[in-house]
Coordinates of C-alpha atoms and ligand atoms in Angstrom, one line a residue:
X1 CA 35.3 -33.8 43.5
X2 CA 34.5 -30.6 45.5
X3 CA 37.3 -28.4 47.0
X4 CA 36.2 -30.1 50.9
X5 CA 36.7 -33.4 49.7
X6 CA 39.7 -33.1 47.6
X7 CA 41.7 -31.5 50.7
X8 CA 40.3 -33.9 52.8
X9 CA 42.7 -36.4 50.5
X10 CA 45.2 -33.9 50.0
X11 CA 46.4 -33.3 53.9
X12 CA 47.1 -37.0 55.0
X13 CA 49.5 -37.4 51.8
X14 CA 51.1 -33.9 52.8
X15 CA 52.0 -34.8 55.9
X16 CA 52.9 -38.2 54.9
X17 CA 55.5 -36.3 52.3
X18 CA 56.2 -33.4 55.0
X19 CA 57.8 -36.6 57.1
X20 CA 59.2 -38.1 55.0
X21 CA 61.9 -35.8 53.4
X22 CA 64.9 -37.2 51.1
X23 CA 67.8 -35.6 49.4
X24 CA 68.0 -34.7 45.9
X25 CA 68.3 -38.4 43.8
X26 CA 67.6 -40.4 47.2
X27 CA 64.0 -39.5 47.2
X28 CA 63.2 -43.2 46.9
X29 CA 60.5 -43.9 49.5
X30 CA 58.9 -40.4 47.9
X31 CA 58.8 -42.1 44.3
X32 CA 57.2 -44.8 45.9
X33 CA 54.6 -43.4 47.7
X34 CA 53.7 -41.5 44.6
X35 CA 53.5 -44.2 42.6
X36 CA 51.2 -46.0 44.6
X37 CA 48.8 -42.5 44.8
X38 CA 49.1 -42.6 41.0
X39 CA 48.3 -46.0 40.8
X40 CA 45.3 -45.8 42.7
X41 CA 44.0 -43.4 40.4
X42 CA 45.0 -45.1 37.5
X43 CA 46.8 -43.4 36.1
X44 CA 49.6 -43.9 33.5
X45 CA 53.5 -43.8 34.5
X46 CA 55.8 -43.4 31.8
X47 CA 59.1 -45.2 31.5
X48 CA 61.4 -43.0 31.7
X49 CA 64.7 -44.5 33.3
X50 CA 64.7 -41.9 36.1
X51 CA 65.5 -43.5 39.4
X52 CA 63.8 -40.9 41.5
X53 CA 60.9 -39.0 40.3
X54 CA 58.6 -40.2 37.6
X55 CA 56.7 -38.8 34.6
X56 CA 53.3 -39.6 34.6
X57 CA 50.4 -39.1 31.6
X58 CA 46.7 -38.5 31.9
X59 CA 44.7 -38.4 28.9
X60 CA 42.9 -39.9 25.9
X61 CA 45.9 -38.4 22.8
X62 CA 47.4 -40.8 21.1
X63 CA 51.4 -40.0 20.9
X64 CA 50.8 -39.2 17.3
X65 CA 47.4 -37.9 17.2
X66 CA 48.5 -34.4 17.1
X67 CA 46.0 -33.7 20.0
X68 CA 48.3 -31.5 22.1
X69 CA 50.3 -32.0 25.4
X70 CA 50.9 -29.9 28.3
X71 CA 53.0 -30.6 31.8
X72 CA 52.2 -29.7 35.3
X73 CA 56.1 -30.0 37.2
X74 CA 56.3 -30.0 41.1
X75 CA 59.7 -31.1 42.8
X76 CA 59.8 -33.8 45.4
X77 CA 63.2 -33.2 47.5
X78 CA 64.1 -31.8 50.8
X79 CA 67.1 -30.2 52.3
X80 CA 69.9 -31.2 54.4
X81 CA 68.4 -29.2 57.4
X82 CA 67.1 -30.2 61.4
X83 CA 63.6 -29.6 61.0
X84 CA 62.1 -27.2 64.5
X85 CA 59.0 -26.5 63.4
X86 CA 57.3 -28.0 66.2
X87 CA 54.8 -29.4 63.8
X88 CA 52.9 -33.0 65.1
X89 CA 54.2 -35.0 61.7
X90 CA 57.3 -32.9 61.4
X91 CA 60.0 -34.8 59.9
X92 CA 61.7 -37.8 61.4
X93 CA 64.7 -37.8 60.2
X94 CA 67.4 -35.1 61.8
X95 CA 69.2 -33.6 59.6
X96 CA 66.1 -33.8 56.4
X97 CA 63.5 -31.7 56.1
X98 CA 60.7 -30.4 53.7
X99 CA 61.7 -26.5 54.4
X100 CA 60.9 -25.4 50.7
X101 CA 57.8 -26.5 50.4
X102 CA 58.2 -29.4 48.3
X103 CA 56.1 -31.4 49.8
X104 CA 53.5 -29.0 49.1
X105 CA 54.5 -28.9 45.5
X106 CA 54.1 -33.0 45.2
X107 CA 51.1 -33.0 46.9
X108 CA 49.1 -29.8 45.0
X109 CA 49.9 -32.4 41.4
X110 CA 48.7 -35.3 43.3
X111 CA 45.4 -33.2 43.6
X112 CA 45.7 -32.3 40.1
X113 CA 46.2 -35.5 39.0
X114 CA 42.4 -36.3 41.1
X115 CA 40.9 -33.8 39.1
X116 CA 42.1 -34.4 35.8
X117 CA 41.3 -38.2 36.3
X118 CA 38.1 -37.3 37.0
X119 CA 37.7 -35.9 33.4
X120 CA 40.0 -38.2 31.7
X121 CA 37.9 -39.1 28.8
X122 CA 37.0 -35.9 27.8
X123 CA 40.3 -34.0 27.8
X124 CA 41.1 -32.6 24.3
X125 CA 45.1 -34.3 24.5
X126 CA 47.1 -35.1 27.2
X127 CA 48.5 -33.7 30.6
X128 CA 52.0 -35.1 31.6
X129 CA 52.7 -35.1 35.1
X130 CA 56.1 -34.0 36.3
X131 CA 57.4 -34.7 39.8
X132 CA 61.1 -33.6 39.7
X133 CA 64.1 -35.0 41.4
X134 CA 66.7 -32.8 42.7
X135 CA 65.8 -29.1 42.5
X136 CA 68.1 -28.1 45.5
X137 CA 71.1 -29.5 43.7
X138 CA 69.9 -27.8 40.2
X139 CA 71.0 -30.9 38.3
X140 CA 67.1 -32.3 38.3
X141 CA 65.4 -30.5 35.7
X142 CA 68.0 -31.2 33.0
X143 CA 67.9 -34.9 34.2
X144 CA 64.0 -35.0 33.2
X145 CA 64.9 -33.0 30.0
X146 CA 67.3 -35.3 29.0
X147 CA 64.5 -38.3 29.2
X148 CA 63.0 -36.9 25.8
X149 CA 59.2 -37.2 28.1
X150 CA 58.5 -33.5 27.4
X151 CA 59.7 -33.5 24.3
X152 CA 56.1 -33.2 22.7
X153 CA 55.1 -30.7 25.3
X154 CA 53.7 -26.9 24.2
X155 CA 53.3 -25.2 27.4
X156 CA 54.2 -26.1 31.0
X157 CA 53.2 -24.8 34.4
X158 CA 54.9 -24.9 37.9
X159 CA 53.9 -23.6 41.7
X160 CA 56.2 -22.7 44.5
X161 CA 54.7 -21.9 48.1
X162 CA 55.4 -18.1 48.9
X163 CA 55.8 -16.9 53.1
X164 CA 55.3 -13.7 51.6
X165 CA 52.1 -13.7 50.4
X166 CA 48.6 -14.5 52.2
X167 CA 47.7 -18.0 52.3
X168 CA 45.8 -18.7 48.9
X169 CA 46.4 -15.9 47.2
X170 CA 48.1 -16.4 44.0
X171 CA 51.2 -14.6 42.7
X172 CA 52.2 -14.4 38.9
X173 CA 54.5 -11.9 36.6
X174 CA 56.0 -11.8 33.6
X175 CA 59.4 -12.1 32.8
X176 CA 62.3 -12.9 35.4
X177 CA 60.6 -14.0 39.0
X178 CA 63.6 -16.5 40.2
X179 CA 67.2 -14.8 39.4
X180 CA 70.2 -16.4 37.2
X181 CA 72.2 -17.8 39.8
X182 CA 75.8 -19.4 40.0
X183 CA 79.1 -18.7 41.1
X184 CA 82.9 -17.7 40.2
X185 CA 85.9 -18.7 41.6
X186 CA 89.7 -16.3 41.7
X187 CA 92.8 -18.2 42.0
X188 CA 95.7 -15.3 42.6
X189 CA 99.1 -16.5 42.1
X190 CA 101.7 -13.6 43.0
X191 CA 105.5 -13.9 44.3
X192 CA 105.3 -14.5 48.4
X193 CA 107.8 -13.3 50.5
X194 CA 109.0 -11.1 53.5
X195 CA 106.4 -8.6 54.2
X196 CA 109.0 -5.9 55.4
X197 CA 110.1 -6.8 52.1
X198 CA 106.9 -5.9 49.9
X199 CA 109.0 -4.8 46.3
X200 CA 110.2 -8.1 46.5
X201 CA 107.2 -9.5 45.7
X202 CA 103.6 -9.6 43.6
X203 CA 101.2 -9.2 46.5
X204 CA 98.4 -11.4 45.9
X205 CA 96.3 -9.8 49.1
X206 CA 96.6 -6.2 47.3
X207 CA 95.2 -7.4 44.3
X208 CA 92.2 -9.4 46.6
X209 CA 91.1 -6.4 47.9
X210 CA 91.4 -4.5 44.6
X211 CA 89.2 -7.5 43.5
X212 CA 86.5 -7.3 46.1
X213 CA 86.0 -4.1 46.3
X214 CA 85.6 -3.2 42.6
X215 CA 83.7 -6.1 42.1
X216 CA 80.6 -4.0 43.6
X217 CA 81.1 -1.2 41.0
X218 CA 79.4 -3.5 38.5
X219 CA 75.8 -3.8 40.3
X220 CA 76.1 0.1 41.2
X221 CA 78.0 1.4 38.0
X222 CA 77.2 -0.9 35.2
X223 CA 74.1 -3.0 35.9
X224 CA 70.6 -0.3 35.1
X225 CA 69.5 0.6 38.7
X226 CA 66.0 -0.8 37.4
X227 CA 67.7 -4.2 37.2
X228 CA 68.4 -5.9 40.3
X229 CA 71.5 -8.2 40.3
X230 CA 73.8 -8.9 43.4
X231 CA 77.3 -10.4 43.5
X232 CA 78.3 -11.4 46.7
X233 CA 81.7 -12.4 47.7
X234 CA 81.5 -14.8 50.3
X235 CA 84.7 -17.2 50.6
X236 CA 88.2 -15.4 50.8
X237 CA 91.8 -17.2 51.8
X238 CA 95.5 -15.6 51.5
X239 CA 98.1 -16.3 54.1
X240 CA 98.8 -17.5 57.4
X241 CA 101.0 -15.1 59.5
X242 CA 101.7 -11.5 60.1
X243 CA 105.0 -11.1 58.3
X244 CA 104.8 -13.3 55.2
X245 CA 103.3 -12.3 52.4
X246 CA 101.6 -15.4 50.3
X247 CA 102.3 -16.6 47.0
X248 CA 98.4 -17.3 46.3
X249 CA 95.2 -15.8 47.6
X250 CA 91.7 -16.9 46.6
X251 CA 87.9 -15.6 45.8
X252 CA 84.4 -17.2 45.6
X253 CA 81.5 -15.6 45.4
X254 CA 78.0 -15.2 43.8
X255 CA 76.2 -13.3 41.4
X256 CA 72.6 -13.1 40.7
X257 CA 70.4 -11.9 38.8
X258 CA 66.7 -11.4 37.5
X259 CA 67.8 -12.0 33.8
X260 CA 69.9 -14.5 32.1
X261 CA 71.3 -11.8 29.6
X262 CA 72.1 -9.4 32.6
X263 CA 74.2 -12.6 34.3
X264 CA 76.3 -12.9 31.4
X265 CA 77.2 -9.3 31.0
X266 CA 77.8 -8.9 35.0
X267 CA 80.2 -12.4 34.8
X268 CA 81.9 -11.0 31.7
X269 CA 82.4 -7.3 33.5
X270 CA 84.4 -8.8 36.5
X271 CA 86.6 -11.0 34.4
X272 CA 87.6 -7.4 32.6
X273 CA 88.3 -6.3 36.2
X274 CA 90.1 -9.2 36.9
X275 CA 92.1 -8.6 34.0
X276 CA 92.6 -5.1 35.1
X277 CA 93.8 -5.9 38.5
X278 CA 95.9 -8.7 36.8
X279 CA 97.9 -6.4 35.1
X280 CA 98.5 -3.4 37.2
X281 CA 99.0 -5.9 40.4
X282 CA 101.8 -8.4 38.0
X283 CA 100.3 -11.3 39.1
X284 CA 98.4 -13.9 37.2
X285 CA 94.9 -14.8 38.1
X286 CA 92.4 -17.5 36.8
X287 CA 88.8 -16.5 36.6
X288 CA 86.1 -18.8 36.1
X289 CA 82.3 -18.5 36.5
X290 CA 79.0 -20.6 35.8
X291 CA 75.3 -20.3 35.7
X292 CA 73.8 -23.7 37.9
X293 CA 70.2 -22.1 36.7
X294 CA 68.9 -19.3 34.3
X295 CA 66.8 -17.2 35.1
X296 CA 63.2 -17.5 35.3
X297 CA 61.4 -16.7 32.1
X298 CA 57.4 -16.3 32.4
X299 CA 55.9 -15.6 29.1
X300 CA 53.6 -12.6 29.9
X301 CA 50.7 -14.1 27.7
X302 CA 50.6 -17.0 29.4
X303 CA 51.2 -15.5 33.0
X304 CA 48.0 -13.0 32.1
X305 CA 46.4 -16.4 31.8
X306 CA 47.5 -17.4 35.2
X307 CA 45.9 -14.9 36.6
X308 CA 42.9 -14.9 34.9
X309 CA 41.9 -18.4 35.3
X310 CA 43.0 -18.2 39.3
X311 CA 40.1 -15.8 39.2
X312 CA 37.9 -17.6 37.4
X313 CA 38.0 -20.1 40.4
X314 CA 37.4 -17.2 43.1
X315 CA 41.3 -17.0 44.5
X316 CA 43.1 -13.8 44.4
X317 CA 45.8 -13.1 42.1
X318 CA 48.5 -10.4 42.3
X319 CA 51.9 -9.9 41.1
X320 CA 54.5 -12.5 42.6
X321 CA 57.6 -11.0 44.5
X322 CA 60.6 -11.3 42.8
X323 CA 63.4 -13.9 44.5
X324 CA 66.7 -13.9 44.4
X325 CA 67.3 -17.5 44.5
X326 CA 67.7 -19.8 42.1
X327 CA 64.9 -22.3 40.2
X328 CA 65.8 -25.1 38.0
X329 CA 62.1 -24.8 36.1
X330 CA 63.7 -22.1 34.1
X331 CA 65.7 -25.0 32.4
X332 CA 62.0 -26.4 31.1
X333 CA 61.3 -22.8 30.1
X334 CA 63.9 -22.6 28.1
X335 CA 62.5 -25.3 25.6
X336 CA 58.6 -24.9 26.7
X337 CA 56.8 -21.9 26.9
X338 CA 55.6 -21.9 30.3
X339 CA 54.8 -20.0 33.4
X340 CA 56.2 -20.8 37.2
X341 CA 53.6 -19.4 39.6
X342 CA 53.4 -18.3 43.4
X343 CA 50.8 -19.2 46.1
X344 CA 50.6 -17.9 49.7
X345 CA 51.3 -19.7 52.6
X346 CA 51.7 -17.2 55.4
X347 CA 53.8 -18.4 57.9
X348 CA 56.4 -17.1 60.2
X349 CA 59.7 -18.0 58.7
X350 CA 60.9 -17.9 55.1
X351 CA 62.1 -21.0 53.2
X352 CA 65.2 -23.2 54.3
X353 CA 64.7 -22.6 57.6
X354 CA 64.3 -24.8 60.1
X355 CA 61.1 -23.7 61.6
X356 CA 59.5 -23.0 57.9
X357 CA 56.0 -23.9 57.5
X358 CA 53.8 -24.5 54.5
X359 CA 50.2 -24.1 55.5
X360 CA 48.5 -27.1 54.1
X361 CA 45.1 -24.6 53.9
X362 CA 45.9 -23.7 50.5
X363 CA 46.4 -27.4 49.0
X364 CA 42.9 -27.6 47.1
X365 CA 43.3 -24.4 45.2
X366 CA 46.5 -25.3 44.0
X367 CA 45.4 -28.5 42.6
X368 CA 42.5 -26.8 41.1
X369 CA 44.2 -24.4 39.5
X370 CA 47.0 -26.8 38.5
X371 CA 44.0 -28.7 37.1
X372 CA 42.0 -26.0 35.5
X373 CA 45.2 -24.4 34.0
X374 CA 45.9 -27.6 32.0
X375 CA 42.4 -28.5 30.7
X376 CA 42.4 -24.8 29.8
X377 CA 45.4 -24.9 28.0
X378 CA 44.5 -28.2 26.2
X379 CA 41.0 -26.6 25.1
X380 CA 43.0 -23.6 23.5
X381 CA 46.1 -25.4 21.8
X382 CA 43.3 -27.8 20.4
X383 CA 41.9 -24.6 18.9
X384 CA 44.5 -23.4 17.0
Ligands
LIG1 NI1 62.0 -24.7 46.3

C-alpha cells in the first residue's frame, strides 16, 4: 500500500480513537475497536487474559521454530483531562481526553500492522503487536510483562509524538530519553507544644525546612552537573495556628532522573539527610521512596538503527530531546533490548494539556517505519 493510501485509512481510525478516550484499564470500547481493525486484516490476537489491551501476532514462525520474534508497543489510554482543542472530532467525553498522543500511538501500529499483513508470508519470524493498557498509571507495562506474550521476544520498538520536534521528523538517542521517575514521602514526628515555649519541644517545622532546603544540595552538590536529575518538593503540612507548635509535619515530593542508577543514589542521599536532620533536630522521621518507572534505556546499536532505517525511507532523523517524565516502556527494556523513539508533531501546546494536538500528518511514516523497523529486524536476527 503506498504512503497516500495507507493515511487515507490511518485518519478516520485516529479520529475515531482521538474521540473516544478511556482511562487506564477502562479502555474497553478502545480494545474493541481495535480488535475489529485487526480482525479485518486478519490478523492473529493472542490470548492473553488482559482485559484492556491485547497482544496481537503477525507472521509465518512457528512458536518453536526458532525463527525470531520482535514487538512493536503503542499505548491506548487517555487522561483525566477537559479536552479545548477546538478540534471537529475532539473528544466527547468531559473530563477524557487523548492529550498524549495515544491515540496517535494506537493508530501508527494499526498502520503497521497494514503493512506487515501485506507481507505476511514472507516475513522471516514473527512481529507481535503490543497495544498497552495503562501507561498514565505506570502499572500497564508490567501487566503485559506478566502475560509471559513477550517472553520469546529479542528486540522491541516504541514511538511517542514529540511538540517539540517538526512534524515527521524522527528523534532517537542512546541511553536515558524518559527519566526514572517516582516519589518519597517524610512523616516528622517531634514533641508539639506552646510556641513561646520552643525548648519544650522537638520542632517538627525546623527540621521541614532543614529538610527542604538541603534536599536541593543533592542535584547541585552530589549529582555530576552533566547529569540532569530534579527533586521537587511539592506537598508540605505542619500545623494549624500561630502559637502552637505541631507534634507532626509532613513532605512529598519527586525526584527524577535520566538514569536508573542516578535515581537510586539521589533517593539514598536524602534518606542520609533525613537521617542527619533526624538527629540534630531529636525528632524521628520515616522516609520512604519508590521508582513507578526506570528510566528509559535505548541501546545505542539499535537506536543507530533507528535512525538509519528512518532515512532509508526519506524522513529526517535527529537526536530526540530528553524528557523528564516518566515511560513505562522502560519496564519492556529492561527484559528486551529495545529502542523507544520520537516523531514530530508540531503543535502549539505540549502534552497533557488541554488544547494539545497531535497532527495526524505524520501517521503514514510512523507506520512505515514501525513496519520497516520490524521486517528489518526480523531479516537480521534470522541472520545470526
Ligand atoms: Ni504518553
Amino acid at each position: 500500500m503506498d504512503m497516500e493510501g495507507l493515511q487515507e485509512k490511518l485518519v478516520p481510525a485516529f479520529e475515531w480513537f482521538h474521540r473516544h478516550p478511556e482511562l487506564g484499564y477502562a479502555e474497553f470500547e478502545t480494545t474493541a475497536r481495535i480488535r475489529e481493525i485487526l480482525a479485518g486484516l486478519g490478523v492473529e490476537i493472542l490470548d492473553t487474559g488482559l482485559e484492556t489491551g491485547l497482544v496481537a501476532r503477525i507472521g509465518n514462525a512457528g512458536i518453536r521454530s526458532g525463527k525470531p520474534v520482535v514487538a512493536l508497543r503503542g499505548d491506548i489510554d487517555g487522561l483525566p483531562i477537559t479536552e479545548d482543542s477546538g478540534l471537529p472530532y475532539a473528544s466527547e467525553t468531559p473530563g477524557r481526553m487523548h492529550a498524549c498522543g495515544h491515540d496517535f500511538h494506537t493508530t501508527a501500529i494499526l498502520g503497521a500492522a497494514i503493512l506487515l499483513a501485506e507481507k505476511k508470508a514472507t516475513l522471516p519470524g514473527t512481529v507481535k503487536l503490543i497495544f498497552q493498557p495503562a501507561e498514565e498509571t505506570a502499572g500497564g507495562a508490567a501487566k503485559v510483562l506478566a502475560t509471559g506474550a513477550l517472553d520469546d521476544v529479542r528486540e522491541i520498538y516504541g514511538l511517542h509524538v514529540s511538540p517539540d520536534l517538526p512534524p515527521g521528523q524522527i528523534g532517537v538517542s542512546p541511553g536515558a530519553t524518559f527519566a526514572a521517575v517516582g516519589g518519597f514521602k517524610i512523616t516528622i514526628r517531634g514533641k508539639g507544644g506552646h510556641a513561646g515555649y520552643p525548648h519544650l519541644t522537638r520542632d517538627p517545622i525546623i527540621a521541614l525546612g532543614q529538610i527542604i532546603a538541603t534536599a536541593q544540595s543533592i542535584v547541585s552538590r552530589n549529582a555530576n552537573p552533566f547529569d540532569p536529575s530534579v527533586v521537587s518538593i511539592t506537598h508540605v503540612e505542619g500545623g494549624n495556628t500561630w502559637n502552637v507548635i505541631p507534634p507532626e509535619a509532613f513532605i512529598e515530593g519527586t525526584i527524577r532522573s535520566l538514569g536508573t542508577e542516578k535515581y537510586k543514589c539521589i533517593a539514598e542521599r536524602l534518606g542520609e539527610i533525613v537521617k542527619g536532620v533526624e538527629l540534630t533536630s531529636g525528632t524521628r522521621i520515616d522516609y520512604t521512596w519508590n521508582m513507578s518507572s526506570p528510566a528509559i534505556d535505548n541501546d545505542p546499536a539499535l537506536a543507530v538503527f533507528v535512525a538509519d532505517t528512518a532515512q532509508e525511507l526519506g524522513l529526517a532523523a535527529g537526536p530526540s530531546i530528553p524528557c523528564m517524565g516518566g515511560e513505562d516502556f522502560s519496564l519492556y527494556q529492561q527484559r528486551i533490548k529495545g529502542v523507544f523513539w520520537n516523531i514530530g508533531i508540531g503543535g502549539a501546546e505540549g502534552i497533557h494539556h488541554p488544547r494539545f494536538i497531535a497532527g495526524p500528518a505524520p501517521l503514514s511514516s510512523a507506520a512505515s517505519l514501525l513496519a520497516r523497523l520490524a521486517e528489518k529486524a526480523l531479516v537480521r536476527l534470522s541472520s545470526t
